[in-house]
Short mmCIF file of C-alpha atoms in Angstrom, two decimals:
data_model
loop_
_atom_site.label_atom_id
_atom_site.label_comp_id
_atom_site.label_asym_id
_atom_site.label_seq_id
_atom_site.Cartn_x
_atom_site.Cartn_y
_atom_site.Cartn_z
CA UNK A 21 6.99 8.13 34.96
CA UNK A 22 8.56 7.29 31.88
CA UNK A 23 6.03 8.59 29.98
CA UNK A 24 6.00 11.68 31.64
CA UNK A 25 9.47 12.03 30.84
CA UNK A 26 9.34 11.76 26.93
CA UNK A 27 6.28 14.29 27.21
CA UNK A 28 8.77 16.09 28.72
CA UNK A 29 11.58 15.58 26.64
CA UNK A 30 9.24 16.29 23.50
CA UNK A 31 8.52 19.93 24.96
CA UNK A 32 12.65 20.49 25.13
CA UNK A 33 12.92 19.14 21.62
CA UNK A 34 10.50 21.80 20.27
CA UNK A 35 12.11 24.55 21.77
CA UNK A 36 15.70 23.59 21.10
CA UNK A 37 16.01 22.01 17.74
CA UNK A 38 12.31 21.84 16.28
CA UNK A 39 13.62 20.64 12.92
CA UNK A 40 14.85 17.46 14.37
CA UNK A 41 12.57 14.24 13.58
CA UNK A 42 12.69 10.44 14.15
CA UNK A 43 15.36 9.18 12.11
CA UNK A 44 12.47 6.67 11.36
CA UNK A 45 10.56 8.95 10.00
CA UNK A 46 13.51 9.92 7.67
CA UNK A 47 13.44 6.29 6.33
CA UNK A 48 10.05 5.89 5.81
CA UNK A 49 10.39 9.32 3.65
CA UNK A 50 12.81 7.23 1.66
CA UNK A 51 11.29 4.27 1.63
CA UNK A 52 8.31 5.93 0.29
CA UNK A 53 10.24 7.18 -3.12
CA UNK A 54 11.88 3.85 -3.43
CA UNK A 55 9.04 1.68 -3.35
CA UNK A 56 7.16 3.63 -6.54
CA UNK A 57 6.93 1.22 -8.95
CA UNK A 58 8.32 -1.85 -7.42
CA UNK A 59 6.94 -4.90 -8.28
CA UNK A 60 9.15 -7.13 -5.66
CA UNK A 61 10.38 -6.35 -2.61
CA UNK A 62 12.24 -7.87 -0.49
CA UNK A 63 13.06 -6.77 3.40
CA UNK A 64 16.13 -8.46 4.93
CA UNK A 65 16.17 -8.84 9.11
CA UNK A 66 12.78 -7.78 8.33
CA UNK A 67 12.27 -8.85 12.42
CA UNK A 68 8.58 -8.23 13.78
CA UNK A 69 7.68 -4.84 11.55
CA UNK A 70 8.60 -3.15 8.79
CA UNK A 71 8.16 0.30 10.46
CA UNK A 72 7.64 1.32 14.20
CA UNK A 73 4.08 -0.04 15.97
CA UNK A 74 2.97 3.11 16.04
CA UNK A 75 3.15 3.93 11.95
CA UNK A 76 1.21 0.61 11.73
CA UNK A 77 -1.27 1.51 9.06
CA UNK A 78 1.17 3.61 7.49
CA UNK A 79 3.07 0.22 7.24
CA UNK A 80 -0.15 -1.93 5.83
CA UNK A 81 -0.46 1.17 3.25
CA UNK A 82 2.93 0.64 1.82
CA UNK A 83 2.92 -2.95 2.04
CA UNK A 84 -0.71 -2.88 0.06
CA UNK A 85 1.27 -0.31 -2.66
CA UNK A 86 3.89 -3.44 -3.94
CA UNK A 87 2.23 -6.68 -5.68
CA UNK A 88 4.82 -9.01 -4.24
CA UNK A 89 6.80 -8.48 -0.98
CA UNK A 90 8.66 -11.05 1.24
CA UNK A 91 10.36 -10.29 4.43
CA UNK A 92 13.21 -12.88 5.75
CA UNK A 93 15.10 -13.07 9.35
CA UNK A 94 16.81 -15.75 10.99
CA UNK A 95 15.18 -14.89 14.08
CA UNK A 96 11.89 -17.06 14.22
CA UNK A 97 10.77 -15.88 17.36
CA UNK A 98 10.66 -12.53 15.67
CA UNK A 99 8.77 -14.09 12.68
CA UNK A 100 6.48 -15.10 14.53
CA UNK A 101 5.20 -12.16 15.59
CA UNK A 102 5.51 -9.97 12.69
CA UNK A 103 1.93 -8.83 11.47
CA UNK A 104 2.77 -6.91 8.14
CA UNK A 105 4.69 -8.63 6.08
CA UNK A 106 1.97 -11.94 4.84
CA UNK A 107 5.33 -14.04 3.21
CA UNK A 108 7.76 -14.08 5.72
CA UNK A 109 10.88 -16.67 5.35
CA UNK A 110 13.53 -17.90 8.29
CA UNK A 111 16.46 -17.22 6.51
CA UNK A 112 19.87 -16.59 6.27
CA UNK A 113 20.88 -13.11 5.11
CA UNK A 114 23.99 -14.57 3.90
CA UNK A 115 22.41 -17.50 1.87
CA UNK A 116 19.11 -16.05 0.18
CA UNK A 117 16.67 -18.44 -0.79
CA UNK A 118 15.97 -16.96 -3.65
CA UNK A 119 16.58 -17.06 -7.69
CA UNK A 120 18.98 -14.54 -8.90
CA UNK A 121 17.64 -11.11 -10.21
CA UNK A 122 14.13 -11.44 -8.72
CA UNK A 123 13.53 -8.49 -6.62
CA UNK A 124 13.66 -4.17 -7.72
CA UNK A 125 14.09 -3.74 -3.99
CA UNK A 126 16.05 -4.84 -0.95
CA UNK A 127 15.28 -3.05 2.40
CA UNK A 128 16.75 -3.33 5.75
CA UNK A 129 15.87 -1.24 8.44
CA UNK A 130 18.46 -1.30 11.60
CA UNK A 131 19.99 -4.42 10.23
CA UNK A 132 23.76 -3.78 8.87
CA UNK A 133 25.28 -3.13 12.19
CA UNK A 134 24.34 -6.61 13.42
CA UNK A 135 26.14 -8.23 9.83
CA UNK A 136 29.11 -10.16 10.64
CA UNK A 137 30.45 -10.66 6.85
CA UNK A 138 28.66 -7.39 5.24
CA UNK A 139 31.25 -8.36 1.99
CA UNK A 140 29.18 -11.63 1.75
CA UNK A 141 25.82 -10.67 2.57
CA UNK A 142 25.98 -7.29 0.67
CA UNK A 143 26.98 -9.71 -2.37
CA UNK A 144 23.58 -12.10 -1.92
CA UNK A 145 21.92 -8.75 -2.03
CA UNK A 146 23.24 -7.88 -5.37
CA UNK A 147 22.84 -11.69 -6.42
CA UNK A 148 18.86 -11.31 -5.94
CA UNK A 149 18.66 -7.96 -7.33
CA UNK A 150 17.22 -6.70 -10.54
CA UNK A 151 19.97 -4.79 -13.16
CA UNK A 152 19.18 -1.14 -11.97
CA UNK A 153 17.39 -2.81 -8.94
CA UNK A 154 17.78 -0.65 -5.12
CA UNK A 155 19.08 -2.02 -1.62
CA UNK A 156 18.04 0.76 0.87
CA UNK A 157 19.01 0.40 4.18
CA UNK A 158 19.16 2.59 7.58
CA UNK A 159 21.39 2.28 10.36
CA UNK A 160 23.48 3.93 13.01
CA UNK A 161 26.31 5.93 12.16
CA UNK A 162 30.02 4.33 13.66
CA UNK A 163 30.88 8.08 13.74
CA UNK A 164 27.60 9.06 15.82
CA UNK A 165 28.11 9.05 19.38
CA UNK A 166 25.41 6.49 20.09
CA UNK A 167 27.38 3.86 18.54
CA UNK A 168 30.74 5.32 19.56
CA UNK A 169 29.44 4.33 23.14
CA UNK A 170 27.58 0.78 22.77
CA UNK A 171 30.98 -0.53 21.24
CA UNK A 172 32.61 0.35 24.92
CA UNK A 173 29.63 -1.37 26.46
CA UNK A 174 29.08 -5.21 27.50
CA UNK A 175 25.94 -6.72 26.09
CA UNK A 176 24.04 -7.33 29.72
CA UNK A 177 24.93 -3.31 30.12
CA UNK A 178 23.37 -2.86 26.38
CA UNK A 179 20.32 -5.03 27.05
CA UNK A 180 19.55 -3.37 30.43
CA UNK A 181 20.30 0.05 29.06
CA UNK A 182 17.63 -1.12 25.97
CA UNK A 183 15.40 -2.42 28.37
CA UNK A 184 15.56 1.09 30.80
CA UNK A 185 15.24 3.70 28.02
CA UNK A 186 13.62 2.23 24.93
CA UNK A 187 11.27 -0.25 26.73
CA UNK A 188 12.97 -3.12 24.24
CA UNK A 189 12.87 -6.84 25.73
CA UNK A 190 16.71 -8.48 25.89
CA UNK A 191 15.06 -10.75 22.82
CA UNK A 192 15.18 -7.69 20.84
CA UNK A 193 18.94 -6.50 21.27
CA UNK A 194 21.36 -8.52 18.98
CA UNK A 195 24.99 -8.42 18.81
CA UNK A 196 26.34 -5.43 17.00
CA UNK A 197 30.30 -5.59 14.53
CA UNK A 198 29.44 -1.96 12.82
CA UNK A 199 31.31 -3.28 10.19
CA UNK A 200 29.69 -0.85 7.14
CA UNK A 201 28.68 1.96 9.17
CA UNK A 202 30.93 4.28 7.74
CA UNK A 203 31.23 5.89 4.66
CA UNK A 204 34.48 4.54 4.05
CA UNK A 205 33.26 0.95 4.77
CA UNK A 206 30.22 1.27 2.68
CA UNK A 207 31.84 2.11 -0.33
CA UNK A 208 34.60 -0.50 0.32
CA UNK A 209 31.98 -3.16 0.94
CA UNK A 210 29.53 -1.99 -1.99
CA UNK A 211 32.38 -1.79 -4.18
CA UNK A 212 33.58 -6.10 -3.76
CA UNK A 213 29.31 -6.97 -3.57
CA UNK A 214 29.07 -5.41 -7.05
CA UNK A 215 27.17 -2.73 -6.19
CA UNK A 216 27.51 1.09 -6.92
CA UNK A 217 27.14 3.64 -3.77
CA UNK A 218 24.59 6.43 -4.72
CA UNK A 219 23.80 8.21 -1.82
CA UNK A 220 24.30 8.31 1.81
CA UNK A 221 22.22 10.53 3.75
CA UNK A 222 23.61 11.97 7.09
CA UNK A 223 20.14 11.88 9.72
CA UNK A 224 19.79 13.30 13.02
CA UNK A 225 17.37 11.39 15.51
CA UNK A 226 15.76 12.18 18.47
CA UNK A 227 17.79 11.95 21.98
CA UNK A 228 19.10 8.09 23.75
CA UNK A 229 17.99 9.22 27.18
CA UNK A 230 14.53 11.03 25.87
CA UNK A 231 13.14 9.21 29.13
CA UNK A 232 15.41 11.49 31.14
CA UNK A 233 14.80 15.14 30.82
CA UNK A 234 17.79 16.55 32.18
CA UNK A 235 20.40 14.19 30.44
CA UNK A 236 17.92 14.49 27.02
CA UNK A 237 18.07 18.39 27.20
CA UNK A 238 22.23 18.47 27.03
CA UNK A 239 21.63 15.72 24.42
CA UNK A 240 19.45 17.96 22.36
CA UNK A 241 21.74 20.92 22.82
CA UNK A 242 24.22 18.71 21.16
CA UNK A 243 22.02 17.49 18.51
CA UNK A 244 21.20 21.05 17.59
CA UNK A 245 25.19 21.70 16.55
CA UNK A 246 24.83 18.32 14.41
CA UNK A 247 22.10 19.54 12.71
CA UNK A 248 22.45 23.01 12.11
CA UNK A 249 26.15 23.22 11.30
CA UNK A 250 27.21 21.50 7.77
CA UNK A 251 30.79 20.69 9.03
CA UNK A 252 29.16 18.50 11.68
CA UNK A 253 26.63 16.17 9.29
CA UNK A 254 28.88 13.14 9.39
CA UNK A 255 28.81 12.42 12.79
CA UNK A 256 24.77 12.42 13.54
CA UNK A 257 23.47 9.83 14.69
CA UNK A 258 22.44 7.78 11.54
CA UNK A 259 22.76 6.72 7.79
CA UNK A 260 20.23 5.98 5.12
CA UNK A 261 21.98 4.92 2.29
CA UNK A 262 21.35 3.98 -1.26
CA UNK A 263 23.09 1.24 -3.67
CA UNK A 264 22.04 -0.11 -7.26
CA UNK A 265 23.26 -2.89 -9.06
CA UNK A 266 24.69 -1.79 -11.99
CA UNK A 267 22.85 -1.82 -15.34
CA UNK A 268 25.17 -3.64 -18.42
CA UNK A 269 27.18 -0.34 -19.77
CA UNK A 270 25.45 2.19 -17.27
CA UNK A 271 28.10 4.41 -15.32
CA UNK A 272 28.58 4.90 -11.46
CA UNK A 273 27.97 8.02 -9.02
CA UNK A 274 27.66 8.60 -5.66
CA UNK A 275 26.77 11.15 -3.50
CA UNK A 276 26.47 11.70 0.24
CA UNK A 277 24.95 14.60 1.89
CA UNK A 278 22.48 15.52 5.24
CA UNK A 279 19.46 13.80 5.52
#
């Protein structure tokens, strides 16, 4: 039934906002740019893939394109079961286990939201990061109205609601704080970690109840006024944003725009 729904859902899409993708599909766009010519990468809250199960050789292919990548979460459960990453490390995102300045690249892929101290953990970031080295990360937008609504939300209601329209086990739903979620907030928190803010990009993603065609088709009708109307960017549903630790005497800029 489910399934049926989403077919369903995926029909609506087309005819009322065709441009819209997978916000996933918007990070692995980026990812794809930022990984040219890294030599180490590291993936924080890396969990049990890198990209959905469904882009799974797209995943091995980008993995195969970097000499040296590790993936870390403190979830070992999660570890355990992660098939693309080979070096995979329980660890704290907060106390790397790493030398300083050994990685081009820091990912994390739906991972801020769930960081308690993002002032702290944004800084062991920067610690392990090149000079001129990236930390690309994608998560949900505070101002989206996806997140607006899990923060009114008890966790049991979160985990069922996971469990009812994105087929996610209660293992896989993790407390959320949304504490750099914002632009405001990730410039703030860049800013004390030591790292400069270059882009954030503004992404759409496809509808919360896509199992349920009536709710998803209001949804989409909604999505189509995010997408197609400039003044509305910052509140879709995600961000994909872009930091750099600074070179010595480089300067800083930032930008933020639709994804």
């Amino acid at each position: 039934m489910a399934s049926r729904g989403r077919a369903l859902t995926e029909a609506l899409r087309r005819r009322i906002v065709p441009e819209l993708r997978y916000s996933q599909d918007y990070y692995e766009e980026h990812l794809r740019r930022h990984v040219a010519g890294v030599r180490a990468w590291l993936d924080v809250g890396c969990g049990h893939h890198l990209l959905p199960p469904w882009r799974s050789a797209e995943e091995r292919e980008l993995l195969a394109s970097v000499p040296f990548v590790v993936g870390v979460d403190y979830d070992f459960a999660s570890l355990r079961r992660h098939d693309g990453i080979r070096n995979v490390i329980r660890a704290d995102i907060g106390a790397l286990p790493f030398r300083d300045q050994c990685f081009d690249l820091v990912t994390a892929n739906m991972v801020v939201e769930h960081l308690s101290d993002p002032v702290s953990q944004f800084r062991e970031v920067a610690r392990v990061l090149r000079p001129g080295g990236r930390f690309l990360f994608h998560t949900p937008n505070l101002h989206g109205y996806p997140a607006q609504a899990s923060q009114l939300l008890p966790d049991a209601v979160k985990k069922a609601l996971a469990r009812m329209l994105e087929g996610r086990s209660e293992e896989d739903v993790f407390p959320t704080y949304y504490r750099a979620n914002v632009e405001s907030m990730i410039r703030s928190v860049a800013a004390e970690a030591g790292l400069d803010l270059r882009a954030i990009h503004f992404t759409g993603t496809v509808p919360v109840f896509g199992a349920i065609p009536p709710l998803a088709a209001m949804e989409l009708l909604y999505i189509r006024q995010l997408m197609r109307r400039p003044g509305l960017a910052r509140y879709r549903q995600t961000l994909i944003c872009e930091l750099r630790r600074p070179e010595p005497g480089r300067g800083v800029s930032a930008s933020g725009g639709p994804g």
